[in-house]
Short mmCIF file of C-alpha atoms in Angstrom, two decimals:
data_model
loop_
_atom_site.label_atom_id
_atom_site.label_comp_id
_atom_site.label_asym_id
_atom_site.label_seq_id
_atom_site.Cartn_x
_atom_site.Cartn_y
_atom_site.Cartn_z
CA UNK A 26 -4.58 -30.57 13.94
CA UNK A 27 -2.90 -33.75 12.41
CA UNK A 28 0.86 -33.51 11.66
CA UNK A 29 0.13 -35.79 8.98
CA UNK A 30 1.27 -34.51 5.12
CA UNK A 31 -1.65 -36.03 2.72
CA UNK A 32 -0.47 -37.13 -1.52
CA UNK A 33 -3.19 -35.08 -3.40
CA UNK A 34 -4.40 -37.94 -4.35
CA UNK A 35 -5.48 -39.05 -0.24
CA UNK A 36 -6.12 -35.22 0.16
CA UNK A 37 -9.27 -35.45 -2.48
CA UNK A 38 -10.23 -38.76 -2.10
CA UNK A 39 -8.99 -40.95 0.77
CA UNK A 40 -9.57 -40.44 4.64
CA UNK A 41 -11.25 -37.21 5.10
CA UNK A 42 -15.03 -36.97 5.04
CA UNK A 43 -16.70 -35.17 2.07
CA UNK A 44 -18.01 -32.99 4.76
CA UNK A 45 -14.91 -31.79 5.53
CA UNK A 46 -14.16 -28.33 5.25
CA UNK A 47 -11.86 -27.20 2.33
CA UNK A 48 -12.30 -23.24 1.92
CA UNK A 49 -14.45 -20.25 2.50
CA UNK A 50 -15.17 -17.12 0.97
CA UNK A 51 -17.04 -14.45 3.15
CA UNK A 52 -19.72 -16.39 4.20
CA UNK A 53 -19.24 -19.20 1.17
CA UNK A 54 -18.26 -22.55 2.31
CA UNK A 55 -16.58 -24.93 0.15
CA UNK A 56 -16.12 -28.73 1.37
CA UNK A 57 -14.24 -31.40 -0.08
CA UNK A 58 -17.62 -32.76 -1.53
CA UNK A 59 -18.14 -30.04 -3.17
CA UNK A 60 -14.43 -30.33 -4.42
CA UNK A 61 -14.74 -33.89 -5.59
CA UNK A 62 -17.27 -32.63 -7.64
CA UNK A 63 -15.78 -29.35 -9.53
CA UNK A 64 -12.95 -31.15 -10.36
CA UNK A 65 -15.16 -34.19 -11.89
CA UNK A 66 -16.77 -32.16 -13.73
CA UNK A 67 -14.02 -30.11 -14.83
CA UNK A 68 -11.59 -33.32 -15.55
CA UNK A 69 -14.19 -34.85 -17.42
CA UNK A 70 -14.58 -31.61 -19.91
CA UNK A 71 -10.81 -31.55 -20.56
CA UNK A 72 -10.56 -34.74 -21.49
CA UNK A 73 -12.80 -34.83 -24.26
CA UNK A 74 -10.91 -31.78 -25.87
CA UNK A 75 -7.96 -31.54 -28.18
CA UNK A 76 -5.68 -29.41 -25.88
CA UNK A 77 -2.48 -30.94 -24.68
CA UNK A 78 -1.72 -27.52 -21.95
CA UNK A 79 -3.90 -25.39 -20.16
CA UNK A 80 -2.34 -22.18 -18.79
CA UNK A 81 -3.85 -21.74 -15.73
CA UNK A 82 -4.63 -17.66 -15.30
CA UNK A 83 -7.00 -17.81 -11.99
CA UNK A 84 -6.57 -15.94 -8.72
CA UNK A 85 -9.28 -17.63 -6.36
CA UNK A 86 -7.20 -20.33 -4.55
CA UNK A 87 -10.17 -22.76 -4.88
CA UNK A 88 -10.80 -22.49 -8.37
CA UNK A 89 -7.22 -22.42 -8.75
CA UNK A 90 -7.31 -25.55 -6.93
CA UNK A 91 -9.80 -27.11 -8.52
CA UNK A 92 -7.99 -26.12 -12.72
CA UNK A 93 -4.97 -27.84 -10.93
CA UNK A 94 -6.43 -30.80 -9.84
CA UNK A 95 -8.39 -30.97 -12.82
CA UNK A 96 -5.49 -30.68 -15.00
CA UNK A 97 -3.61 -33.89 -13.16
CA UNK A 98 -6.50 -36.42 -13.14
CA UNK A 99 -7.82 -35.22 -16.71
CA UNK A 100 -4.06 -35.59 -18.02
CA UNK A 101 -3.49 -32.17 -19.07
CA UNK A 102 -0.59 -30.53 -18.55
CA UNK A 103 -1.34 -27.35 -16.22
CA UNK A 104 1.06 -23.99 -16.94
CA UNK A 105 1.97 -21.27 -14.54
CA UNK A 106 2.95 -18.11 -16.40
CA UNK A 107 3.80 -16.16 -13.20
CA UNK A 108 2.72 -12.65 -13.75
CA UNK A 109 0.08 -12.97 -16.35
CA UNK A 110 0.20 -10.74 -19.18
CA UNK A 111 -2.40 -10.58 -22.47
CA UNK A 112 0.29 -11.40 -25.36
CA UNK A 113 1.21 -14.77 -23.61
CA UNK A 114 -2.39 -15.96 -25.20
CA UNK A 115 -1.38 -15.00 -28.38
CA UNK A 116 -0.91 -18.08 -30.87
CA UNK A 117 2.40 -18.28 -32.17
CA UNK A 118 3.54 -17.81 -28.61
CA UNK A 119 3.86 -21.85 -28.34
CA UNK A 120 3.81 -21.98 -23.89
CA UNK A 121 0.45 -23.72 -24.06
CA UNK A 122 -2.58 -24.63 -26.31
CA UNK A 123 -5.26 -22.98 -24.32
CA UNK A 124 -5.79 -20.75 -21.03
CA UNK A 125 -8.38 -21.94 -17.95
CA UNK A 126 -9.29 -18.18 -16.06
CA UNK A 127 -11.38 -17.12 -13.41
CA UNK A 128 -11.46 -13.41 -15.35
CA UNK A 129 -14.77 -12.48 -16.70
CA UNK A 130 -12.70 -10.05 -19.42
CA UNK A 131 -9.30 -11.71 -20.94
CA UNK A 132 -7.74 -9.60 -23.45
CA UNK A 133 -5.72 -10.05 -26.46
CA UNK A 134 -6.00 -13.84 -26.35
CA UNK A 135 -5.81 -15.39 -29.09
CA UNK A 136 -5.79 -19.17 -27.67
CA UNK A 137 -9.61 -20.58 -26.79
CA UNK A 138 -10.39 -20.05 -23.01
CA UNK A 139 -12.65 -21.60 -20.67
CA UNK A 140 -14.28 -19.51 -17.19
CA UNK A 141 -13.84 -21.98 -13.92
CA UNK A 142 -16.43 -20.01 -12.73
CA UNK A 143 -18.99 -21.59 -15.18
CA UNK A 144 -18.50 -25.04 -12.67
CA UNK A 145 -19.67 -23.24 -9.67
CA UNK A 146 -22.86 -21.49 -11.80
CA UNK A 147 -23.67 -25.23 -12.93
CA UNK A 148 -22.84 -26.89 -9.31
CA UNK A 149 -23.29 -24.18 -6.86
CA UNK A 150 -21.50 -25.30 -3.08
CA UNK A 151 -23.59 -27.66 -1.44
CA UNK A 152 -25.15 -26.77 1.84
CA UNK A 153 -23.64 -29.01 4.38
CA UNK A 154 -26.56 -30.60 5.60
CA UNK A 155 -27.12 -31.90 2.14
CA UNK A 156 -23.17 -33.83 2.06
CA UNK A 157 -23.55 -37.15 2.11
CA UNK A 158 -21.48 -39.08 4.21
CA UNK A 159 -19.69 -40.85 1.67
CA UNK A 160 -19.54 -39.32 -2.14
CA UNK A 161 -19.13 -42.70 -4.63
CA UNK A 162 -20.10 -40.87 -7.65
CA UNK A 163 -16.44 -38.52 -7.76
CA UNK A 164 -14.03 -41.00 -7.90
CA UNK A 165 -10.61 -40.71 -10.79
CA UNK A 166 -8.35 -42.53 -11.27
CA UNK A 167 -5.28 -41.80 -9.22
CA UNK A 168 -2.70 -39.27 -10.41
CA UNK A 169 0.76 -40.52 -10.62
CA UNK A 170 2.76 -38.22 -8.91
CA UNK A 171 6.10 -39.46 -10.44
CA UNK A 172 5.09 -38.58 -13.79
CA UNK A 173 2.38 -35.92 -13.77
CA UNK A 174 4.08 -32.16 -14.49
CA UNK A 175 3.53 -28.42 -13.45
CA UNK A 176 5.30 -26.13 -15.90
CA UNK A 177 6.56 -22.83 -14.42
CA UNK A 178 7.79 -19.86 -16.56
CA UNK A 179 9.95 -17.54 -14.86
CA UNK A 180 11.08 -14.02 -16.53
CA UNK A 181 14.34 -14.05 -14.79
CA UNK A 182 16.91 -10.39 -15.52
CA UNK A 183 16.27 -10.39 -19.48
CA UNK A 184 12.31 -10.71 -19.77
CA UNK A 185 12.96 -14.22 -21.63
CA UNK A 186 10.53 -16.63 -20.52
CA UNK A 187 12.42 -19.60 -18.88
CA UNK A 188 10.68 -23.31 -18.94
CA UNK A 189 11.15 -25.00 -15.66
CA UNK A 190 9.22 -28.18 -14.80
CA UNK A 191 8.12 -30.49 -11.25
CA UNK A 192 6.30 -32.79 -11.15
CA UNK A 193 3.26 -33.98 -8.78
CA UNK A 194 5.78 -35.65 -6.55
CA UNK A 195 8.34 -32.66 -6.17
CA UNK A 196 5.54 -30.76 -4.77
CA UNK A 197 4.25 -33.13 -2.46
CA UNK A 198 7.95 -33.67 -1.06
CA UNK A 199 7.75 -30.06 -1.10
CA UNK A 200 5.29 -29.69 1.44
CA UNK A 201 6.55 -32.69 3.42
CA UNK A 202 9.16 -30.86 4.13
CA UNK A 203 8.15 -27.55 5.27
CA UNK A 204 6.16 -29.55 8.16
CA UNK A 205 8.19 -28.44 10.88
CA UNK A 206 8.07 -24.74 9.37
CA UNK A 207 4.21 -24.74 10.30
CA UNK A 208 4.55 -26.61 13.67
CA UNK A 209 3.60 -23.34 15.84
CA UNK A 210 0.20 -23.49 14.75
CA UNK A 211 -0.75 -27.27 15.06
CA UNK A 212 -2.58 -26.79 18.07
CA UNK A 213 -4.33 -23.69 17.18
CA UNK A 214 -8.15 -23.95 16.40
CA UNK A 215 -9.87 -22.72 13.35
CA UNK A 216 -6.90 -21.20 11.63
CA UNK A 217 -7.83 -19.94 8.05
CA UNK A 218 -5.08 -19.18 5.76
CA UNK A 219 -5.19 -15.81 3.88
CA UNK A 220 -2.61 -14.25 1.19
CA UNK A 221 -1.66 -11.45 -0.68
CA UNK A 222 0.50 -13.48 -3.63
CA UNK A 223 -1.13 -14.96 -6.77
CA UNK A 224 -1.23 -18.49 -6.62
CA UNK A 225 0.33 -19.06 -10.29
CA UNK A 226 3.93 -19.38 -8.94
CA UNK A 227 6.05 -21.94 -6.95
CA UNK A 228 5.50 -19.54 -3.58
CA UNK A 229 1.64 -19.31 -4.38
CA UNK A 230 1.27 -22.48 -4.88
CA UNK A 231 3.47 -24.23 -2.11
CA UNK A 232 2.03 -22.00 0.47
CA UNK A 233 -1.21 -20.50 -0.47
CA UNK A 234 -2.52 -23.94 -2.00
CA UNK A 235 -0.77 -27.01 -1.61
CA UNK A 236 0.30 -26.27 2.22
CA UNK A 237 -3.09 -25.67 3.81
CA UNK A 238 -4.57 -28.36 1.20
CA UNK A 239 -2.13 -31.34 2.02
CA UNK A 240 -2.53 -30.72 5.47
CA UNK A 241 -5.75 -30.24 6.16
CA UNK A 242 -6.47 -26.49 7.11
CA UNK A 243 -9.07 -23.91 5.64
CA UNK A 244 -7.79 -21.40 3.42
CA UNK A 245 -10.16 -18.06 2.46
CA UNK A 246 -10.03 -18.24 -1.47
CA UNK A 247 -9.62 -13.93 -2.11
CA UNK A 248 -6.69 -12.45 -3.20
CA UNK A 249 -6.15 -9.85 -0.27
CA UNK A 250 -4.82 -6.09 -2.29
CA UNK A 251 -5.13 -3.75 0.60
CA UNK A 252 -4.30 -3.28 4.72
CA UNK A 253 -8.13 -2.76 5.06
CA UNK A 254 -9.36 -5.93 3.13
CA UNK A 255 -7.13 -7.98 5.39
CA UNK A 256 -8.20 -6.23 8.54
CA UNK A 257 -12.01 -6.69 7.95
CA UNK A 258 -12.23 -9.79 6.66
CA UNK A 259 -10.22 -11.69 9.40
CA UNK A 260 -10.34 -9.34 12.68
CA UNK A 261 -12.38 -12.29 14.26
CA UNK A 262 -10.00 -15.01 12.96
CA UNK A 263 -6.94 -16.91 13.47
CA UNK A 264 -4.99 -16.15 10.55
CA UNK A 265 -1.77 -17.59 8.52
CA UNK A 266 -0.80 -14.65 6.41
CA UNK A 267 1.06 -15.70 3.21
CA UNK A 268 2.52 -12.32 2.13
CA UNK A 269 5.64 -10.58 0.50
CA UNK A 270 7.60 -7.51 1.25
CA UNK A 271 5.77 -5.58 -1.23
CA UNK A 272 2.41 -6.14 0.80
CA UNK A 273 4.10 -5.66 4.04
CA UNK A 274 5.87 -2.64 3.66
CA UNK A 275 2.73 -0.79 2.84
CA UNK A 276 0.63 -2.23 5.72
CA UNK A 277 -1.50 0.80 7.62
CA UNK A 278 -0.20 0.31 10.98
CA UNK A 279 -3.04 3.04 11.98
CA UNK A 280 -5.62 -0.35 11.69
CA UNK A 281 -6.38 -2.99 14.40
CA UNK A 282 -4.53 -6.08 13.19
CA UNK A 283 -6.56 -8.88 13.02
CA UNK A 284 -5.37 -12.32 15.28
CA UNK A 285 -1.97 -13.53 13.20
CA UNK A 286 -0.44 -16.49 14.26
CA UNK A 287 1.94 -16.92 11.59
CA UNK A 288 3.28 -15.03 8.46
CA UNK A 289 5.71 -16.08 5.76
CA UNK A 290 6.79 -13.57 3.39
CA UNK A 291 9.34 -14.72 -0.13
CA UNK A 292 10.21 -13.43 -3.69
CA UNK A 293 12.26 -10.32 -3.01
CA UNK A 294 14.38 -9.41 0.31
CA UNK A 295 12.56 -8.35 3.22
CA UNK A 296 13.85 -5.35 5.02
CA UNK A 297 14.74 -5.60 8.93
CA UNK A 298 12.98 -2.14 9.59
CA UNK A 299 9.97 -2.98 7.44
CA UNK A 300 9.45 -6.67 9.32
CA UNK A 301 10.28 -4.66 12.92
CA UNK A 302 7.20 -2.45 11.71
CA UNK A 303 5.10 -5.53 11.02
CA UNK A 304 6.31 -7.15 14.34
CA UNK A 305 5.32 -4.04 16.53
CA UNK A 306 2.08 -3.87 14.72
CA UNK A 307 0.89 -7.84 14.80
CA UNK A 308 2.86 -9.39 17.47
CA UNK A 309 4.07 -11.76 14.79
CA UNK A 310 7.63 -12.02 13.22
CA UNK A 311 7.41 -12.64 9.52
CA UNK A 312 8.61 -16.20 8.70
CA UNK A 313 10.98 -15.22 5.17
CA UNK A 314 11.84 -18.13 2.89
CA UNK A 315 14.85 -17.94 0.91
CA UNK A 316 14.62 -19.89 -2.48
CA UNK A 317 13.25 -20.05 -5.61
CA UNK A 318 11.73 -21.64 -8.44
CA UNK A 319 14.66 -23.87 -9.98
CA UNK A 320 16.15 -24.37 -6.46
CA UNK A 321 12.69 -24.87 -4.34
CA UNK A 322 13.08 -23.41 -0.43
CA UNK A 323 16.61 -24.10 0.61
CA UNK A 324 16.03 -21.75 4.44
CA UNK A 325 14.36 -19.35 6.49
CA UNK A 326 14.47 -17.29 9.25
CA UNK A 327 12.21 -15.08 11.83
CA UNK A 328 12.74 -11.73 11.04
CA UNK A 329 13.66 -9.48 12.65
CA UNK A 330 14.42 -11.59 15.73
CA UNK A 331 16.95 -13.45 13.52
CA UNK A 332 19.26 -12.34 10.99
CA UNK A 333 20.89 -15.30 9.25
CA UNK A 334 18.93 -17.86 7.30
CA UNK A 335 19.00 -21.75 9.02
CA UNK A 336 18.68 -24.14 5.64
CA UNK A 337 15.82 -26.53 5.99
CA UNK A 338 16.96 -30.29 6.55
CA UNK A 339 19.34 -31.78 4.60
CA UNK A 340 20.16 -28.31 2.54
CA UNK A 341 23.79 -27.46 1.91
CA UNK A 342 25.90 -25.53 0.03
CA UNK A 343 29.17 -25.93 -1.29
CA UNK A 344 31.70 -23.98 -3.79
CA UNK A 345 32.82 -25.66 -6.85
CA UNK A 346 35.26 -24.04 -9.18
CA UNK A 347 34.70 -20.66 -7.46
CA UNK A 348 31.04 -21.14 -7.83
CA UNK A 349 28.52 -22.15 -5.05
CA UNK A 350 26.08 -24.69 -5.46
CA UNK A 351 23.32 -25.71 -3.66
CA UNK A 352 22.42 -29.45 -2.75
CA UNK A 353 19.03 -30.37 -1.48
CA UNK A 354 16.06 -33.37 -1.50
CA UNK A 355 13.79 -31.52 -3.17
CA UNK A 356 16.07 -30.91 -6.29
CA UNK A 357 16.92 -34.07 -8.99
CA UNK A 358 20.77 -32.53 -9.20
CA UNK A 359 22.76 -29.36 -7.60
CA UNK A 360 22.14 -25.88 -8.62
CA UNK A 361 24.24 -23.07 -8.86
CA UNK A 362 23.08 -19.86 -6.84
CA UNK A 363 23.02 -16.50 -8.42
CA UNK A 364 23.55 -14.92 -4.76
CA UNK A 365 26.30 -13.92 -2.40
CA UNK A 366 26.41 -15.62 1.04
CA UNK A 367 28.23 -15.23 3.84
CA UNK A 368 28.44 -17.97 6.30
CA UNK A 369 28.27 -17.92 10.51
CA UNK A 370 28.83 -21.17 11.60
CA UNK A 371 25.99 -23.51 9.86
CA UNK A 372 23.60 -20.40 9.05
CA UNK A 373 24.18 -17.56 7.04
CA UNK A 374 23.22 -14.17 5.52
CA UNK A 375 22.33 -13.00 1.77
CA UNK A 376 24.32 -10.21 0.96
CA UNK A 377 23.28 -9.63 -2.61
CA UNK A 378 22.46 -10.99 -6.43
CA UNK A 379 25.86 -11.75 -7.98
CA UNK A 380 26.53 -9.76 -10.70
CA UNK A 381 24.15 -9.42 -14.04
CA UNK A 382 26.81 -9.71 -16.94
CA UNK A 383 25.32 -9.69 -20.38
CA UNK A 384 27.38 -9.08 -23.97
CA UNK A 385 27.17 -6.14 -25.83
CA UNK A 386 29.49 -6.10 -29.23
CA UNK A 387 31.55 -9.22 -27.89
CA UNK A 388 32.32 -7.13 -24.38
CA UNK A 389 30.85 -8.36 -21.10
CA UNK A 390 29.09 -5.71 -19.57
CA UNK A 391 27.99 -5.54 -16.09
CA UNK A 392 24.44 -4.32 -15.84
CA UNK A 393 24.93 -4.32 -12.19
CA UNK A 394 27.62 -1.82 -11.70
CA UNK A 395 25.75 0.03 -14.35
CA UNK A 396 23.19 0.16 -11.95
CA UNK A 397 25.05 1.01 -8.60
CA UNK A 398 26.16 3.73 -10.26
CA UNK A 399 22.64 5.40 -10.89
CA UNK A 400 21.13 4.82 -7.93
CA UNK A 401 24.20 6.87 -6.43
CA UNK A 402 22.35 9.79 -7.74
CA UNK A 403 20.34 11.71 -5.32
CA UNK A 404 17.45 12.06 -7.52
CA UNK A 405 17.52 8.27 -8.45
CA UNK A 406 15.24 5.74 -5.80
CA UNK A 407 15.63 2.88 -8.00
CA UNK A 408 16.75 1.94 -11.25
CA UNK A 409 17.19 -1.18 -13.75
CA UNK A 410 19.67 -2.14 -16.89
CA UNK A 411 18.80 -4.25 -19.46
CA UNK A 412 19.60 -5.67 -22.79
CA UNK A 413 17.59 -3.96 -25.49
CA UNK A 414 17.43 -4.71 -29.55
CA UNK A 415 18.16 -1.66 -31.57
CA UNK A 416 18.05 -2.56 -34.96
CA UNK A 417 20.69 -5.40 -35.49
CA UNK A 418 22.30 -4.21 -32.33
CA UNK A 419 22.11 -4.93 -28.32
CA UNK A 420 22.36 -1.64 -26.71
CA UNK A 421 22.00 -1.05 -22.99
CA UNK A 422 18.96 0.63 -21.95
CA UNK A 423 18.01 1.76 -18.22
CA UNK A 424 14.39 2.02 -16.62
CA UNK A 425 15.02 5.06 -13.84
CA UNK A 426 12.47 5.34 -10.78
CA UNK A 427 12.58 9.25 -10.72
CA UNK A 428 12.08 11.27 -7.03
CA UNK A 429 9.54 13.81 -7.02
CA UNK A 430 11.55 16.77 -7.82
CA UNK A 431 12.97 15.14 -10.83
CA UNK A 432 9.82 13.16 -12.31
CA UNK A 433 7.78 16.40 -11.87
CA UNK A 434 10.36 18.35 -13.78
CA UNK A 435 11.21 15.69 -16.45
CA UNK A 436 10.54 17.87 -19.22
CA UNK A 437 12.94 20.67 -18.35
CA UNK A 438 15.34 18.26 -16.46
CA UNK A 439 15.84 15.68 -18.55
CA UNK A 440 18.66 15.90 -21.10
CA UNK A 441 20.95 17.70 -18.02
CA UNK A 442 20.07 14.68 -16.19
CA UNK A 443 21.26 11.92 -18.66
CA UNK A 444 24.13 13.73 -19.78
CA UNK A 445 24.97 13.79 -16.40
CA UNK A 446 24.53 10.25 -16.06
CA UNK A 447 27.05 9.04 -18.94
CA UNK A 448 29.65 11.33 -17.76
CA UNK A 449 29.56 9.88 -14.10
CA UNK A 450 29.35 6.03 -15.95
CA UNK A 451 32.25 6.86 -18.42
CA UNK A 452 34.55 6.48 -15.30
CA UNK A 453 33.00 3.16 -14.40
CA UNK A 454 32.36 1.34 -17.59
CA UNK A 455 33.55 0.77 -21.24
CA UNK A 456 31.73 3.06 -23.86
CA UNK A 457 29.61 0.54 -25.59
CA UNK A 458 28.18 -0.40 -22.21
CA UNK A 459 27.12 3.59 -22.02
CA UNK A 460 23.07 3.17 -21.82
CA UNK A 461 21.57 4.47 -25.37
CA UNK A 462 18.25 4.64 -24.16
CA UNK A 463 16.33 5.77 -20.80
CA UNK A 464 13.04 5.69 -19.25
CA UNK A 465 11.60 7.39 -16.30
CA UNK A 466 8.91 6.44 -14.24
CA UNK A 467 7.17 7.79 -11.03
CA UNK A 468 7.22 3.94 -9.84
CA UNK A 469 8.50 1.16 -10.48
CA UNK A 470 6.36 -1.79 -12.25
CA UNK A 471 6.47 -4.89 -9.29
CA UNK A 472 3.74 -7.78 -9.30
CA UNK A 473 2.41 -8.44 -5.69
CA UNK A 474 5.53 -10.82 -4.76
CA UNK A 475 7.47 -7.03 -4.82
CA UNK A 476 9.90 -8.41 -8.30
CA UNK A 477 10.40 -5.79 -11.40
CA UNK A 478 8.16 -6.95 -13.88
CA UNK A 479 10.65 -6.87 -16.67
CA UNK A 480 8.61 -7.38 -19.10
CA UNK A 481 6.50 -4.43 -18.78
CA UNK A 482 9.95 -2.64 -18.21
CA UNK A 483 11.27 -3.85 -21.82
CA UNK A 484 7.71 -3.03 -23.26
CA UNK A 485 8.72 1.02 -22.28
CA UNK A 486 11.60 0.62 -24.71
CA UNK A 487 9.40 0.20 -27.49
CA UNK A 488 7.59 3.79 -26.68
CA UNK A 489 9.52 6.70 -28.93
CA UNK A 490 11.94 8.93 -26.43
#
């Protein structure tokens, strides 16, 4: 395998055969033939409509693929909503002017829609024998990486959606420079790249699209849910696993694990016990990247034969006006982290968000502390604070992961419980950051990357209790 980093550009059109192979599903093939020609096709239908921004709501990394690319050369500007829920379509919502899915079903939309499945019903996957050995009839016009945009939304502590924006060219450098990240498996044949995430955020799409796409490896288009699907599917092949702590904490050890040659895991910290567990089971320590959307992947590590983080090339940090900021190449300016660090030498560990503050009647309030304090409560495995709208007022209100013996006596339990609660928090806080409202649940809303889903956890405020 080629060291080489393609543009997207050189990656669809220039230097690679249309016979070459792009993806697979089960025994689907998809080449870059058939590639050239889905996103044609697609390109070609966007451009003749009136829509400025197409959120793009599609799990299968090759159709996601292809909406991408088909976004860039047809110059629409693609959106990535994260965690996709149905009143983003709605109208007055203003992200984007219409949604490209691969769901047959899409509900409460509002905004028109188009299936990327209808492409592959019109222009099934070619059988390879029937590639040509040079496609003339697919050709675009090159995209300009400098200019052409991705717009990310990410829901950050309050549920707000938050704009950020790369373009073409950010990603590309992206990729560039996690080469060396991926050098253990250069030299490893027929290596198919699976994974667990969605492909609608900046970890889904680095890893699960753009990595194995720019430099030239197969990926297996399905969105793997469960220990068995991942098992099955890939016991007879060499797999990259592109995962998250969510996926591999529940991973049934009891199974054979298929040949793994490499796993990366991001989004939310990944314990030492639950990556030792992975480690005994696949022979493989889990590669965890530490970064985010607005800051892009600032360092990694091999865990658990490694506990601090080594920043990728050319990453530092450095405190300014007791703040610490971030400087890196694949950022336009510095960025201040919301973490706490401690440094060893030129590595260093994450020790923890800094704290949540919000303001509640002109006080800061620490949602944080709020927090720590709850989860001191043996019937408490997790909880979360948040700003809620009462009437003209901001009020706390706290989302509480209940143990068995408490969620299964809620009923009985319950006003004991909270009154308990405020009287352990008066010691702690002011009274207006007292919570006004709670919810229990038996477990705690996370999408697949293994982060709260805060809106769903704002949408329980809006239930009567």
């Amino acid at each position: 395998m080629s060291t080489k980093t393609f543009t997207i550009h050189e990656a669809l059109y220039s230097n690679r055969s249309p016979k070459t192979l792009i993806a697979v599903n089960g025994d689907t093939q998809y080449h870059l033939y058939d590639l050239q020609l889905h996103v044609k096709s697609l390109a070609v239908y966007m451009q003749v409509t009136k829509y400025k921004s197409f959120a793009i709501c599609v799990e299968d990394t090759y159709l996601f693929l292809m909406g991408l690319l088909a976004c860039f050369y047809a110059h629409k500007t693609p959106v990535l909503v994260g965690q996709y829920r149905s009143d983003l379509g709605k109208r007055d919502h203003g992200l984007f002017d219409a949604i490209l899915t691969d769901s047959d079903e899409l509900k409460g939309c509002e905004l028109p829609s188009f299936n990327v499945k209808e492409i592959l019903n019109a222009c099934p996957p070619r059988p390879l024998n029937e590639i040509p050995e040079v496609n003339k009839d697919a050709t675009l016009t090159p995209v300009l990486s400098e200019t052409t945009k991705v717009v990310f939304y990410t829901s950050g502590s309050t549920g707000k959606a938050k704009r950020i924006e790369k373009t073409v060219l950010n990603l590309e450098k992206d990729i560039r420079h996690l080469a060396n990240l991926t050098s253990s498996i250069e030299n490893i044949e027929n290596v198919v790249f699976t994974a667990t995430v969605a492909p609608y955020h900046l970890y889904g799409i680095t890893f699960r699209v753009f990595l194995p796409f720019l430099r030239g490896y197969v990926f297996d288009t399905r969105l793997i849910r469960y220990s068995e699907e991942l098992c099955e599917n890939f016991k007879d092949k060499n797999s990259v696993l592109i995962s998250s702590p969510a996926f591999l904490g529940h991973i049934d050890t009891n199974l054979k694990s298929p040949k793994i040659f490499f796993t990366l895991s991001a989004g939310s910290p990944l314990s030492k016990e639950v990556a030792q567990k992975y480690y005994n089971w696949s022979n493989c320590a889990v590669t965890e990247i530490y970064g985010s959307t607005e800051t892009s992947f600032m360092a990694h590590r091999a865990n658990p034969l490694e506990e601090l983080f080594t920043p990728f090339d050319e990453v530092f940090f450095k405190e300014m006006s007791s703040s610490l900021y971030v400087f890196s190449p694949l950022i336009d300016k510095k960025h201040k982290l919301d973490d706490k660090i401690e440094f060893v030498g030129d590595k260093f560990k994450v020790l923890g968000r800094e704290d949540r503050v919000v303001k509640i009647a002109d006080n800061r309030v620490s949602l944080t502390l709020i927090e720590k304090v709850i989860k001191e409560n043996d019937l408490v495995s997790d909880c979360m604070a948040l700003p809620i709208e009462m009437g003209t007022r901001t009020v706390v209100g706290v989302v509480i992961e209940a143990k068995k013996d408490l969620y299964d006596n809620l009923q009985s339990m319950r006003h004991d419980f909270v009154k308990e609660l405020k009287l352990k928090l008066k010691d702690h806080v002011i009274a207006v950051a007292i919570p006004r409202k709670f919810r229990f649940v038996e477990k705690m809303p996370v999408n697949s990357m293994g982060k709260k889903l805060v809106g769903t956890l704002k949408e329980l405020f809006n239930q009567k209790g």
